[in-house]
Amino acid sequence: MAMADMREPIESGCPDGFQYMHPAMRKNFGMWDYHEDPQPGVLKHVSKTGDVVYTVKAGTQRILDVFTIRKLTKIGDEFADGYIRFTIRSNIEYIVTDEAKVQPLIKALEDEGFVVGGTRNSVAMISHTQGWLHCDIPGTDASGVVKSMMDELIDEFKQWNMPNRVHITTSCCQINCGGQGDIAINIQHTKPPKISHDLVANVCERPTVVARCPVAAIRPAVVNGKPSLEVDEKKCICCGACFPPCPPMQINDPEHSKLAIWVGGNHSNARSKPSFQKLVAAGVPNNPPRWPEATGIVKRILKEYKAGAKDWERINDWIDRIGWPRFFEVTGLPFTKYHIDNWRGARNSLNASTHIRF
Amino acid sequence: MAKSQHPTPMLDELEKGPWPSFISGFKRLRDEHPSENINKVANSLLGQLEHSYETRKGYWKGGTVSVFGYGGGIIPRFSEVGEAFPESKEFHTLRVQPTPGNYYTTDMLNQLADSWEKYGSGLITFHGQTGNIMFIGADTENTQHFFDEINDYGWDLGGAGPCVRTAMSCVGAARCEQSCANEHAIQRYLVNEFVDDVHRPALPYKFKFKISGCPNDCQNAIERSDFAVIGTWRDDMKIKQEEVKNYMNTKGRQYIMDNVVSRCPTSCMTLNDDDTLNVDNSNCVRCMHCINVMPKALSPGDDKGVTVLIGGKRTLKIGDLMGTVILPFKKLETEDDYEELVELAGDTIDFFAENALEHERTGEMIERIGLVNFLEGIGVDVDPNMVSTPRQCSYVRMDGWDEEAAAWFEKKAEQAAG
């Protein structure tokens, strides 16, 4: 097509949401008074105007085919005035003003296989990334790990059994796109990249790759008469940062790319300041199609959290109270030299006191 | 229907169990969709994904694809095993900006699905981790056609690459009593000021805005954005003593002691002998915990505004960083207030564009040059709310002390004079 025929884009940016918002939300915008939790998966919000809305929240497979989208919109037309929204963790929410519609709406969702829940002190939907389905650097799949885990955790999604909410995340590389979670299941590479030296000169901008390494372990080299890159394998931390700008430096390894499990990431300011997740387990097999070993460890942590934490304690609050030695004791996870941080700021994580629980 | 189906013994395992299965959705597209093209693409995609499951490796490579007039917004994907799975060998994702709070009418959602099945694979994610609607799977040519169609009815591409990214905000004032801000307005004021920087990647690296209406930060803004805007308030929180008593009657005094009073991080709550609750508001840090426990009895005050934190990011390259307080409190009531917020964002992005190294995030740049240099660069005065503690080590040159101290007192005098 000639340039002259091309259509100029309309740079409209982020669209106005009020046009798609349920009229009761538009009317009561900024005027809400309080909320109640009538049952798992249902919120009741009461406005200062006296208006009341009920929200029904449901988990889906997140990657939706058009058939599933039409199922969800049909339910919205039938029970929720034709309005929906999605939460940050990819749950769908229907807003209704008529209390009598709540139970039929729940039934319609459950009849179609969707899972109503994910509110208050439940295990929320696992937030996840693209993985093998669509990412260019993934060490594992994301949707498959999440499907396998949610199959096992579904009752915790549907009920209020946890001391406080539990956010689980997954990431398919060590960039950690999945973010911080009460529990995070992330890829952890254990071997340096395998370099296809014949390809490096043509594919990679070498100074960029050298600059990308967090520990300065990469340097230019001539290999087999061609310009390439070499890695100081004693320095290499196997993070995979060189792989995106230089695909011939393959970091993903079917055997040696493992999963690591981290706990205590919490983005809320409630009680303590926001916190980062901490390493608890590594060397977990990256084992498709169901990743049973990772799910087993997650369930073990959840079991102890549920048994040991007080009401309203998130996982980080619980461990702050009982201490890390007890966390490793009750979960039965090994404490190794790899748990002791040596990254920048590591001294702040050492115990410079006699505060020890016996 | 495709002539021969790729066998998917491993993926079939993901059709078992009670949680909705994405694999079943792919198979519906393969087997039931009226478009033969979608059947073939779904079959091919399932084949490649099964291959990934068998070999534990990914097979997508990036490239350069965009739409006419833009430089970003598309995640290009070309298959490395396209010969074996040719129908999905070009499988690009279009990132499309949703509304703040992710609202849709069912009609609009159906319309988007209709457009997508004309040009794409029939798979959509609501939403990706950056906040976009992810239309997963179109070839290069149809990427343009699909964009042209949905752009005509109000949807625009988001960011991909080193640019201002699509923003995100929590449900906020639309349905939450704890909201202290108009998240909707903040998001659109901010990100729509920078549409050019969204569509034409020219920054050192990505730059993200996220907005939460209160310090619960449901949007994860402090940890996940370069520029986090969090609603807060500075007058006294509101207490309905009658409702406190109702909680007490239902839950018991012990519960209130254990879950409200003793959980306050600054010990600013006490329970009076008559079972009314007392709050030392001058020491309340607006953590939200007590309000979360008793939403009927406690709520934020009336003098609402926002706190801005800058520099949050994920692990690459120097490790995860939280945002740092840059603006402790800002009222957002008038048009001018919003414009000042946008100005701060513009100054930050300009400074970032000029001073960050290639592939360095804002937080990493601040870590490298020091917070004070960043503040001087964007013209923001120091404030004790920016630190957890003052400096601990004496190894610093301080011969400008007298001028700095004088400037502090001068500023205080100006503030006192109003």
PDB file of N, CA, C and O in Angstrom, chain A residues 7 10-11 13-14 17 30 32 35-36 64 70 73 77 82 84 93 128 133-134 141 147 151 176-177 180 211 267 269 271 290 311-312 343, chain B residues 13 16 19 53 60 77 91 93 106 110 114 117 124 129 151 156 173-175 177 184 192 199-200 215 217 220 223-224 263 289 296 317-318 320:
ATOM      1  N   ARG A   7      -3.771   4.999   6.661  1.00  0.00           N
ATOM      2  CA  ARG A   7      -4.646   5.751   7.551  1.00  0.00           C
ATOM      3  C   ARG A   7      -3.848   6.302   8.726  1.00  0.00           C
ATOM      4  O   ARG A   7      -3.105   5.562   9.383  1.00  0.00           O
ATOM      5  N   ILE A  10      -5.567   7.721  15.164  1.00  0.00           N
ATOM      6  CA  ILE A  10      -6.184   8.699  16.056  1.00  0.00           C
ATOM      7  C   ILE A  10      -5.535   8.481  17.421  1.00  0.00           C
ATOM      8  O   ILE A  10      -5.734   7.439  18.041  1.00  0.00           O
ATOM      9  N   GLU A  11      -4.766   9.464  17.877  1.00  0.00           N
ATOM     10  CA  GLU A  11      -4.009   9.249  19.117  1.00  0.00           C
ATOM     11  C   GLU A  11      -4.865   9.585  20.325  1.00  0.00           C
ATOM     12  O   GLU A  11      -4.612  10.552  21.029  1.00  0.00           O
ATOM     13  N   GLY A  13      -5.304   7.796  23.078  1.00  0.00           N
ATOM     14  CA  GLY A  13      -4.730   7.412  24.380  1.00  0.00           C
ATOM     15  C   GLY A  13      -5.680   6.594  25.225  1.00  0.00           C
ATOM     16  O   GLY A  13      -6.446   5.776  24.731  1.00  0.00           O
ATOM     17  N   CYS A  14      -5.635   6.861  26.515  1.00  0.00           N
ATOM     18  CA  CYS A  14      -6.448   6.100  27.470  1.00  0.00           C
ATOM     19  C   CYS A  14      -7.900   6.582  27.417  1.00  0.00           C
ATOM     20  O   CYS A  14      -8.170   7.758  27.646  1.00  0.00           O
ATOM     21  N   GLY A  17     -13.443   6.055  31.085  1.00  0.00           N
ATOM     22  CA  GLY A  17     -14.127   4.871  31.581  1.00  0.00           C
ATOM     23  C   GLY A  17     -15.583   5.096  31.961  1.00  0.00           C
ATOM     24  O   GLY A  17     -16.347   4.134  32.068  1.00  0.00           O
ATOM     25  N   GLY A  30     -17.165   8.450  44.172  1.00  0.00           N
ATOM     26  CA  GLY A  30     -16.600   9.240  45.268  1.00  0.00           C
ATOM     27  C   GLY A  30     -17.514   9.420  46.468  1.00  0.00           C
ATOM     28  O   GLY A  30     -17.193  10.174  47.386  1.00  0.00           O
ATOM     29  N   TRP A  32     -19.051   6.668  48.211  1.00  0.00           N
ATOM     30  CA  TRP A  32     -19.276   5.407  48.929  1.00  0.00           C
ATOM     31  C   TRP A  32     -19.002   5.585  50.411  1.00  0.00           C
ATOM     32  O   TRP A  32     -18.104   6.318  50.810  1.00  0.00           O
ATOM     33  N   HIS A  35     -18.393  -0.838  53.125  1.00  0.00           N
ATOM     34  CA  HIS A  35     -18.733  -2.086  52.436  1.00  0.00           C
ATOM     35  C   HIS A  35     -18.856  -3.217  53.436  1.00  0.00           C
ATOM     36  O   HIS A  35     -18.346  -3.140  54.560  1.00  0.00           O
ATOM     37  N   GLU A  36     -19.558  -4.236  53.015  1.00  0.00           N
ATOM     38  CA  GLU A  36     -19.678  -5.479  53.791  1.00  0.00           C
ATOM     39  C   GLU A  36     -19.356  -6.638  52.869  1.00  0.00           C
ATOM     40  O   GLU A  36     -19.347  -6.492  51.647  1.00  0.00           O
ATOM     41  N   LEU A  64      -8.569 -15.504  27.313  1.00  0.00           N
ATOM     42  CA  LEU A  64      -9.945 -15.835  26.965  1.00  0.00           C
ATOM     43  C   LEU A  64     -10.091 -15.999  25.450  1.00  0.00           C
ATOM     44  O   LEU A  64      -9.609 -15.172  24.678  1.00  0.00           O
ATOM     45  N   ARG A  70     -17.947 -14.289  25.004  1.00  0.00           N
ATOM     46  CA  ARG A  70     -19.393 -14.153  24.742  1.00  0.00           C
ATOM     47  C   ARG A  70     -20.229 -14.804  25.844  1.00  0.00           C
ATOM     48  O   ARG A  70     -21.328 -14.339  26.149  1.00  0.00           O
ATOM     49  N   THR A  73     -20.191 -12.136  28.501  1.00  0.00           N
ATOM     50  CA  THR A  73     -21.027 -10.968  28.194  1.00  0.00           C
ATOM     51  C   THR A  73     -22.509 -11.349  28.238  1.00  0.00           C
ATOM     52  O   THR A  73     -23.344 -10.544  28.638  1.00  0.00           O
ATOM     53  N   ASP A  77     -25.347  -9.497  30.289  1.00  0.00           N
ATOM     54  CA  ASP A  77     -26.602  -8.962  29.741  1.00  0.00           C
ATOM     55  C   ASP A  77     -27.799  -9.456  30.546  1.00  0.00           C
ATOM     56  O   ASP A  77     -28.735  -8.701  30.817  1.00  0.00           O
ATOM     57  N   GLY A  82     -25.611  -5.331  31.614  1.00  0.00           N
ATOM     58  CA  GLY A  82     -24.710  -5.114  30.474  1.00  0.00           C
ATOM     59  C   GLY A  82     -23.412  -4.411  30.801  1.00  0.00           C
ATOM     60  O   GLY A  82     -22.788  -3.819  29.923  1.00  0.00           O
ATOM     61  N   ILE A  84     -19.540  -4.774  32.887  1.00  0.00           N
ATOM     62  CA  ILE A  84     -18.570  -5.610  33.612  1.00  0.00           C
ATOM     63  C   ILE A  84     -17.291  -4.807  33.818  1.00  0.00           C
ATOM     64  O   ILE A  84     -17.097  -3.762  33.219  1.00  0.00           O
ATOM     65  N   GLU A  93     -15.697  -8.904  37.195  1.00  0.00           N
ATOM     66  CA  GLU A  93     -16.650  -8.452  38.205  1.00  0.00           C
ATOM     67  C   GLU A  93     -17.927  -7.954  37.547  1.00  0.00           C
ATOM     68  O   GLU A  93     -17.876  -7.209  36.568  1.00  0.00           O
ATOM     69  N   HIS A 128      -0.058 -13.610  36.626  1.00  0.00           N
ATOM     70  CA  HIS A 128       0.987 -14.299  35.864  1.00  0.00           C
ATOM     71  C   HIS A 128       1.326 -13.613  34.564  1.00  0.00           C
ATOM     72  O   HIS A 128       0.717 -12.634  34.171  1.00  0.00           O
ATOM     73  N   LEU A 133       3.727 -19.482  25.863  1.00  0.00           N
ATOM     74  CA  LEU A 133       2.667 -19.147  24.905  1.00  0.00           C
ATOM     75  C   LEU A 133       3.044 -17.958  24.032  1.00  0.00           C
ATOM     76  O   LEU A 133       2.720 -17.918  22.858  1.00  0.00           O
ATOM     77  N   HIS A 134       3.711 -16.969  24.620  1.00  0.00           N
ATOM     78  CA  HIS A 134       3.940 -15.773  23.810  1.00  0.00           C
ATOM     79  C   HIS A 134       5.207 -14.981  24.111  1.00  0.00           C
ATOM     80  O   HIS A 134       5.541 -14.058  23.386  1.00  0.00           O
ATOM     81  N   ASP A 141       6.289 -22.056  31.334  1.00  0.00           N
ATOM     82  CA  ASP A 141       5.006 -21.519  30.940  1.00  0.00           C
ATOM     83  C   ASP A 141       4.418 -20.770  32.137  1.00  0.00           C
ATOM     84  O   ASP A 141       4.840 -20.968  33.281  1.00  0.00           O
ATOM     85  N   LYS A 147      -2.876 -22.604  36.010  1.00  0.00           N
ATOM     86  CA  LYS A 147      -4.009 -23.541  35.927  1.00  0.00           C
ATOM     87  C   LYS A 147      -3.788 -24.724  36.884  1.00  0.00           C
ATOM     88  O   LYS A 147      -4.688 -25.096  37.650  1.00  0.00           O
ATOM     89  N   ASP A 151      -6.138 -25.289  40.241  1.00  0.00           N
ATOM     90  CA  ASP A 151      -6.899 -26.535  40.417  1.00  0.00           C
ATOM     91  C   ASP A 151      -6.781 -27.042  41.855  1.00  0.00           C
ATOM     92  O   ASP A 151      -7.737 -27.546  42.432  1.00  0.00           O
ATOM     93  N   ASN A 176      11.276 -11.033  36.644  1.00  0.00           N
ATOM     94  CA  ASN A 176      10.199 -11.043  37.631  1.00  0.00           C
ATOM     95  C   ASN A 176       9.044 -10.122  37.257  1.00  0.00           C
ATOM     96  O   ASN A 176       8.577  -9.331  38.071  1.00  0.00           O
ATOM     97  N   CYS A 177       8.569 -10.259  36.002  1.00  0.00           N
ATOM     98  CA  CYS A 177       7.410  -9.471  35.542  1.00  0.00           C
ATOM     99  C   CYS A 177       6.168  -9.747  36.381  1.00  0.00           C
ATOM    100  O   CYS A 177       5.260  -8.924  36.424  1.00  0.00           O
ATOM    101  N   GLN A 180       5.786  -8.731  42.946  1.00  0.00           N
ATOM    102  CA  GLN A 180       5.929  -9.184  44.322  1.00  0.00           C
ATOM    103  C   GLN A 180       4.670  -9.899  44.787  1.00  0.00           C
ATOM    104  O   GLN A 180       3.567  -9.461  44.501  1.00  0.00           O
ATOM    105  N   ALA A 211      27.080  -4.195  28.662  1.00  0.00           N
ATOM    106  CA  ALA A 211      26.547  -3.237  29.651  1.00  0.00           C
ATOM    107  C   ALA A 211      25.356  -3.806  30.414  1.00  0.00           C
ATOM    108  O   ALA A 211      25.057  -3.364  31.516  1.00  0.00           O
ATOM    109  N   HIS A 267       2.469  -5.458  48.883  1.00  0.00           N
ATOM    110  CA  HIS A 267       2.514  -4.096  48.359  1.00  0.00           C
ATOM    111  C   HIS A 267       1.691  -3.108  49.176  1.00  0.00           C
ATOM    112  O   HIS A 267       1.756  -1.915  48.953  1.00  0.00           O
ATOM    113  N   ASN A 269       0.463  -0.783  52.327  1.00  0.00           N
ATOM    114  CA  ASN A 269       1.083  -0.047  53.433  1.00  0.00           C
ATOM    115  C   ASN A 269       0.442  -0.388  54.768  1.00  0.00           C
ATOM    116  O   ASN A 269       0.816   0.184  55.802  1.00  0.00           O
ATOM    117  N   ARG A 271      -0.387  -1.809  58.229  1.00  0.00           N
ATOM    118  CA  ARG A 271       0.514  -2.243  59.302  1.00  0.00           C
ATOM    119  C   ARG A 271       1.967  -1.886  58.979  1.00  0.00           C
ATOM    120  O   ARG A 271       2.397  -0.778  59.269  1.00  0.00           O
ATOM    121  N   ARG A 290       2.168 -30.217  34.843  1.00  0.00           N
ATOM    122  CA  ARG A 290       1.381 -29.868  36.039  1.00  0.00           C
ATOM    123  C   ARG A 290       2.220 -29.333  37.199  1.00  0.00           C
ATOM    124  O   ARG A 290       1.678 -28.991  38.233  1.00  0.00           O
ATOM    125  N   ASP A 311      -5.269 -13.528  62.848  1.00  0.00           N
ATOM    126  CA  ASP A 311      -6.151 -12.788  61.951  1.00  0.00           C
ATOM    127  C   ASP A 311      -5.442 -11.534  61.456  1.00  0.00           C
ATOM    128  O   ASP A 311      -4.789 -10.836  62.230  1.00  0.00           O
ATOM    129  N   TRP A 312      -5.594 -11.235  60.205  1.00  0.00           N
ATOM    130  CA  TRP A 312      -5.096 -10.029  59.534  1.00  0.00           C
ATOM    131  C   TRP A 312      -3.605 -10.047  59.250  1.00  0.00           C
ATOM    132  O   TRP A 312      -3.094  -9.148  58.592  1.00  0.00           O
ATOM    133  N   TRP A 343      23.865  -9.589  47.773  1.00  0.00           N
ATOM    134  CA  TRP A 343      23.640  -8.524  46.791  1.00  0.00           C
ATOM    135  C   TRP A 343      23.810  -7.171  47.494  1.00  0.00           C
ATOM    136  O   TRP A 343      23.998  -7.124  48.719  1.00  0.00           O
TER     137      TRP A 343
ATOM    138  N   GLU B  13      -3.478 -32.591  29.654  1.00  0.00           N
ATOM    139  CA  GLU B  13      -3.478 -32.692  31.126  1.00  0.00           C
ATOM    140  C   GLU B  13      -4.003 -31.405  31.772  1.00  0.00           C
ATOM    141  O   GLU B  13      -4.462 -31.417  32.908  1.00  0.00           O
ATOM    142  N   LYS B  16      -7.801 -31.078  32.641  1.00  0.00           N
ATOM    143  CA  LYS B  16      -8.346 -31.727  33.837  1.00  0.00           C
ATOM    144  C   LYS B  16      -8.409 -30.730  34.990  1.00  0.00           C
ATOM    145  O   LYS B  16      -7.715 -29.715  34.975  1.00  0.00           O
ATOM    146  N   TRP B  19     -10.488 -25.728  37.744  1.00  0.00           N
ATOM    147  CA  TRP B  19     -10.301 -24.322  37.333  1.00  0.00           C
ATOM    148  C   TRP B  19     -10.504 -24.220  35.817  1.00  0.00           C
ATOM    149  O   TRP B  19     -10.130 -25.137  35.087  1.00  0.00           O
ATOM    150  N   TYR B  53       6.223 -27.557  25.755  1.00  0.00           N
ATOM    151  CA  TYR B  53       6.044 -28.381  26.956  1.00  0.00           C
ATOM    152  C   TYR B  53       6.948 -29.612  26.901  1.00  0.00           C
ATOM    153  O   TYR B  53       7.516 -30.015  27.916  1.00  0.00           O
ATOM    154  N   TRP B  60       9.622 -18.298  20.529  1.00  0.00           N
ATOM    155  CA  TRP B  60       9.239 -17.038  19.899  1.00  0.00           C
ATOM    156  C   TRP B  60      10.419 -16.082  19.878  1.00  0.00           C
ATOM    157  O   TRP B  60      11.154 -15.985  20.858  1.00  0.00           O
ATOM    158  N   ARG B  77       6.004 -11.193  17.346  1.00  0.00           N
ATOM    159  CA  ARG B  77       6.443 -12.561  17.624  1.00  0.00           C
ATOM    160  C   ARG B  77       6.501 -13.352  16.334  1.00  0.00           C
ATOM    161  O   ARG B  77       5.492 -13.499  15.640  1.00  0.00           O
ATOM    162  N   PHE B  91       2.757 -14.196  15.021  1.00  0.00           N
ATOM    163  CA  PHE B  91       1.749 -14.255  16.089  1.00  0.00           C
ATOM    164  C   PHE B  91       1.947 -13.069  17.033  1.00  0.00           C
ATOM    165  O   PHE B  91       2.291 -13.212  18.193  1.00  0.00           O
ATOM    166  N   THR B  93       1.263  -9.640  19.284  1.00  0.00           N
ATOM    167  CA  THR B  93       0.256  -9.149  20.235  1.00  0.00           C
ATOM    168  C   THR B  93       0.081  -7.645  20.057  1.00  0.00           C
ATOM    169  O   THR B  93       1.075  -6.910  19.972  1.00  0.00           O
ATOM    170  N   THR B 106     -20.954  -4.817  27.979  1.00  0.00           N
ATOM    171  CA  THR B 106     -20.911  -6.109  27.279  1.00  0.00           C
ATOM    172  C   THR B 106     -20.952  -5.884  25.771  1.00  0.00           C
ATOM    173  O   THR B 106     -20.321  -6.624  25.013  1.00  0.00           O
ATOM    174  N   ASN B 110     -18.210  -7.347  23.203  1.00  0.00           N
ATOM    175  CA  ASN B 110     -18.588  -8.159  22.041  1.00  0.00           C
ATOM    176  C   ASN B 110     -18.065  -7.548  20.738  1.00  0.00           C
ATOM    177  O   ASN B 110     -17.607  -8.263  19.848  1.00  0.00           O
ATOM    178  N   ASP B 114     -15.722  -9.250  18.071  1.00  0.00           N
ATOM    179  CA  ASP B 114     -16.086  -9.356  16.647  1.00  0.00           C
ATOM    180  C   ASP B 114     -14.935  -8.887  15.757  1.00  0.00           C
ATOM    181  O   ASP B 114     -14.588  -9.543  14.776  1.00  0.00           O
ATOM    182  N   GLU B 117     -11.972 -11.395  15.826  1.00  0.00           N
ATOM    183  CA  GLU B 117     -12.041 -12.665  15.087  1.00  0.00           C
ATOM    184  C   GLU B 117     -11.991 -12.442  13.572  1.00  0.00           C
ATOM    185  O   GLU B 117     -11.718 -13.361  12.838  1.00  0.00           O
ATOM    186  N   ILE B 124      -7.826 -13.275  23.661  1.00  0.00           N
ATOM    187  CA  ILE B 124      -7.597 -11.961  24.277  1.00  0.00           C
ATOM    188  C   ILE B 124      -7.344 -12.157  25.772  1.00  0.00           C
ATOM    189  O   ILE B 124      -8.018 -12.967  26.412  1.00  0.00           O
ATOM    190  N   GLN B 129       0.317  -7.711  32.437  1.00  0.00           N
ATOM    191  CA  GLN B 129       0.904  -7.166  33.664  1.00  0.00           C
ATOM    192  C   GLN B 129       1.164  -5.666  33.574  1.00  0.00           C
ATOM    193  O   GLN B 129       1.257  -4.988  34.584  1.00  0.00           O
ATOM    194  N   ASN B 151      -9.356   1.431  16.377  1.00  0.00           N
ATOM    195  CA  ASN B 151      -8.961   2.832  16.593  1.00  0.00           C
ATOM    196  C   ASN B 151     -10.100   3.760  16.177  1.00  0.00           C
ATOM    197  O   ASN B 151     -10.333   4.799  16.793  1.00  0.00           O
ATOM    198  N   ASP B 156      -6.962   2.859  21.490  1.00  0.00           N
ATOM    199  CA  ASP B 156      -5.634   3.247  21.026  1.00  0.00           C
ATOM    200  C   ASP B 156      -4.605   2.254  21.567  1.00  0.00           C
ATOM    201  O   ASP B 156      -4.842   1.598  22.587  1.00  0.00           O
ATOM    202  N   ALA B 173     -12.597   5.404  43.402  1.00  0.00           N
ATOM    203  CA  ALA B 173     -13.798   6.140  43.804  1.00  0.00           C
ATOM    204  C   ALA B 173     -15.071   5.602  43.157  1.00  0.00           C
ATOM    205  O   ALA B 173     -16.170   5.866  43.632  1.00  0.00           O
ATOM    206  N   ALA B 174     -14.925   4.832  42.069  1.00  0.00           N
ATOM    207  CA  ALA B 174     -16.110   4.283  41.410  1.00  0.00           C
ATOM    208  C   ALA B 174     -16.834   3.274  42.299  1.00  0.00           C
ATOM    209  O   ALA B 174     -18.041   3.090  42.165  1.00  0.00           O
ATOM    210  N   ARG B 175     -16.102   2.590  43.197  1.00  0.00           N
ATOM    211  CA  ARG B 175     -16.768   1.615  44.036  1.00  0.00           C
ATOM    212  C   ARG B 175     -15.982   1.317  45.315  1.00  0.00           C
ATOM    213  O   ARG B 175     -15.962   0.188  45.773  1.00  0.00           O
ATOM    214  N   GLU B 177     -15.049   2.940  49.233  1.00  0.00           N
ATOM    215  CA  GLU B 177     -15.211   4.035  50.183  1.00  0.00           C
ATOM    216  C   GLU B 177     -13.875   4.537  50.704  1.00  0.00           C
ATOM    217  O   GLU B 177     -13.806   5.594  51.326  1.00  0.00           O
ATOM    218  N   HIS B 184      -9.369   7.930  38.190  1.00  0.00           N
ATOM    219  CA  HIS B 184      -9.739   8.020  36.791  1.00  0.00           C
ATOM    220  C   HIS B 184      -9.122   9.258  36.131  1.00  0.00           C
ATOM    221  O   HIS B 184      -8.488   9.182  35.086  1.00  0.00           O
ATOM    222  N   ASN B 192      -2.314  10.605  29.145  1.00  0.00           N
ATOM    223  CA  ASN B 192      -2.720  11.226  27.884  1.00  0.00           C
ATOM    224  C   ASN B 192      -1.952  12.505  27.570  1.00  0.00           C
ATOM    225  O   ASN B 192      -2.008  13.015  26.458  1.00  0.00           O
ATOM    226  N   HIS B 199       3.617   6.222  22.071  1.00  0.00           N
ATOM    227  CA  HIS B 199       3.557   5.594  20.741  1.00  0.00           C
ATOM    228  C   HIS B 199       4.884   5.568  20.002  1.00  0.00           C
ATOM    229  O   HIS B 199       5.052   4.819  19.048  1.00  0.00           O
ATOM    230  N   ARG B 200       5.809   6.423  20.436  1.00  0.00           N
ATOM    231  CA  ARG B 200       7.093   6.493  19.722  1.00  0.00           C
ATOM    232  C   ARG B 200       8.230   6.329  20.721  1.00  0.00           C
ATOM    233  O   ARG B 200       8.696   7.305  21.298  1.00  0.00           O
ATOM    234  N   PRO B 215      -3.649   4.155  50.636  1.00  0.00           N
ATOM    235  CA  PRO B 215      -2.382   3.472  50.925  1.00  0.00           C
ATOM    236  C   PRO B 215      -2.454   1.938  50.934  1.00  0.00           C
ATOM    237  O   PRO B 215      -1.416   1.286  51.033  1.00  0.00           O
ATOM    238  N   ASP B 217      -2.906   0.465  48.431  1.00  0.00           N
ATOM    239  CA  ASP B 217      -2.191   0.318  47.162  1.00  0.00           C
ATOM    240  C   ASP B 217      -2.544  -0.981  46.436  1.00  0.00           C
ATOM    241  O   ASP B 217      -1.665  -1.777  46.080  1.00  0.00           O
ATOM    242  N   ASN B 220      -0.669  -1.822  43.438  1.00  0.00           N
ATOM    243  CA  ASN B 220       0.738  -2.213  43.502  1.00  0.00           C
ATOM    244  C   ASN B 220       1.634  -1.131  42.897  1.00  0.00           C
ATOM    245  O   ASN B 220       2.627  -1.440  42.242  1.00  0.00           O
ATOM    246  N   GLU B 223       5.515  -0.595  44.214  1.00  0.00           N
ATOM    247  CA  GLU B 223       6.472  -1.618  43.790  1.00  0.00           C
ATOM    248  C   GLU B 223       6.601  -1.745  42.285  1.00  0.00           C
ATOM    249  O   GLU B 223       7.570  -2.297  41.798  1.00  0.00           O
ATOM    250  N   ARG B 224       5.591  -1.293  41.549  1.00  0.00           N
ATOM    251  CA  ARG B 224       5.569  -1.656  40.135  1.00  0.00           C
ATOM    252  C   ARG B 224       5.545  -0.478  39.188  1.00  0.00           C
ATOM    253  O   ARG B 224       5.298  -0.655  38.011  1.00  0.00           O
ATOM    254  N   ARG B 263      -2.440  -3.531  66.600  1.00  0.00           N
ATOM    255  CA  ARG B 263      -1.816  -3.676  65.278  1.00  0.00           C
ATOM    256  C   ARG B 263      -1.419  -2.332  64.670  1.00  0.00           C
ATOM    257  O   ARG B 263      -0.832  -2.297  63.587  1.00  0.00           O
ATOM    258  N   HIS B 289      -4.760   0.002  58.104  1.00  0.00           N
ATOM    259  CA  HIS B 289      -5.135  -1.275  58.709  1.00  0.00           C
ATOM    260  C   HIS B 289      -6.439  -1.203  59.501  1.00  0.00           C
ATOM    261  O   HIS B 289      -7.341  -2.007  59.308  1.00  0.00           O
ATOM    262  N   LYS B 296     -16.973   0.191  58.552  1.00  0.00           N
ATOM    263  CA  LYS B 296     -18.193   0.932  58.867  1.00  0.00           C
ATOM    264  C   LYS B 296     -17.924   2.012  59.915  1.00  0.00           C
ATOM    265  O   LYS B 296     -18.596   3.039  59.947  1.00  0.00           O
ATOM    266  N   LYS B 317      17.980  -4.151  36.442  1.00  0.00           N
ATOM    267  CA  LYS B 317      19.219  -4.880  36.476  1.00  0.00           C
ATOM    268  C   LYS B 317      19.828  -4.915  37.885  1.00  0.00           C
ATOM    269  O   LYS B 317      20.590  -5.816  38.186  1.00  0.00           O
ATOM    270  N   ILE B 318      19.486  -3.980  38.756  1.00  0.00           N
ATOM    271  CA  ILE B 318      20.210  -3.915  40.032  1.00  0.00           C
ATOM    272  C   ILE B 318      19.419  -4.510  41.189  1.00  0.00           C
ATOM    273  O   ILE B 318      19.813  -4.405  42.341  1.00  0.00           O
ATOM    274  N   ASP B 320      15.193  -5.455  42.772  1.00  0.00           N
ATOM    275  CA  ASP B 320      13.905  -4.780  42.887  1.00  0.00           C
ATOM    276  C   ASP B 320      14.024  -3.506  43.727  1.00  0.00           C
ATOM    277  O   ASP B 320      14.751  -3.475  44.712  1.00  0.00           O
TER     278      ASP B 320
END
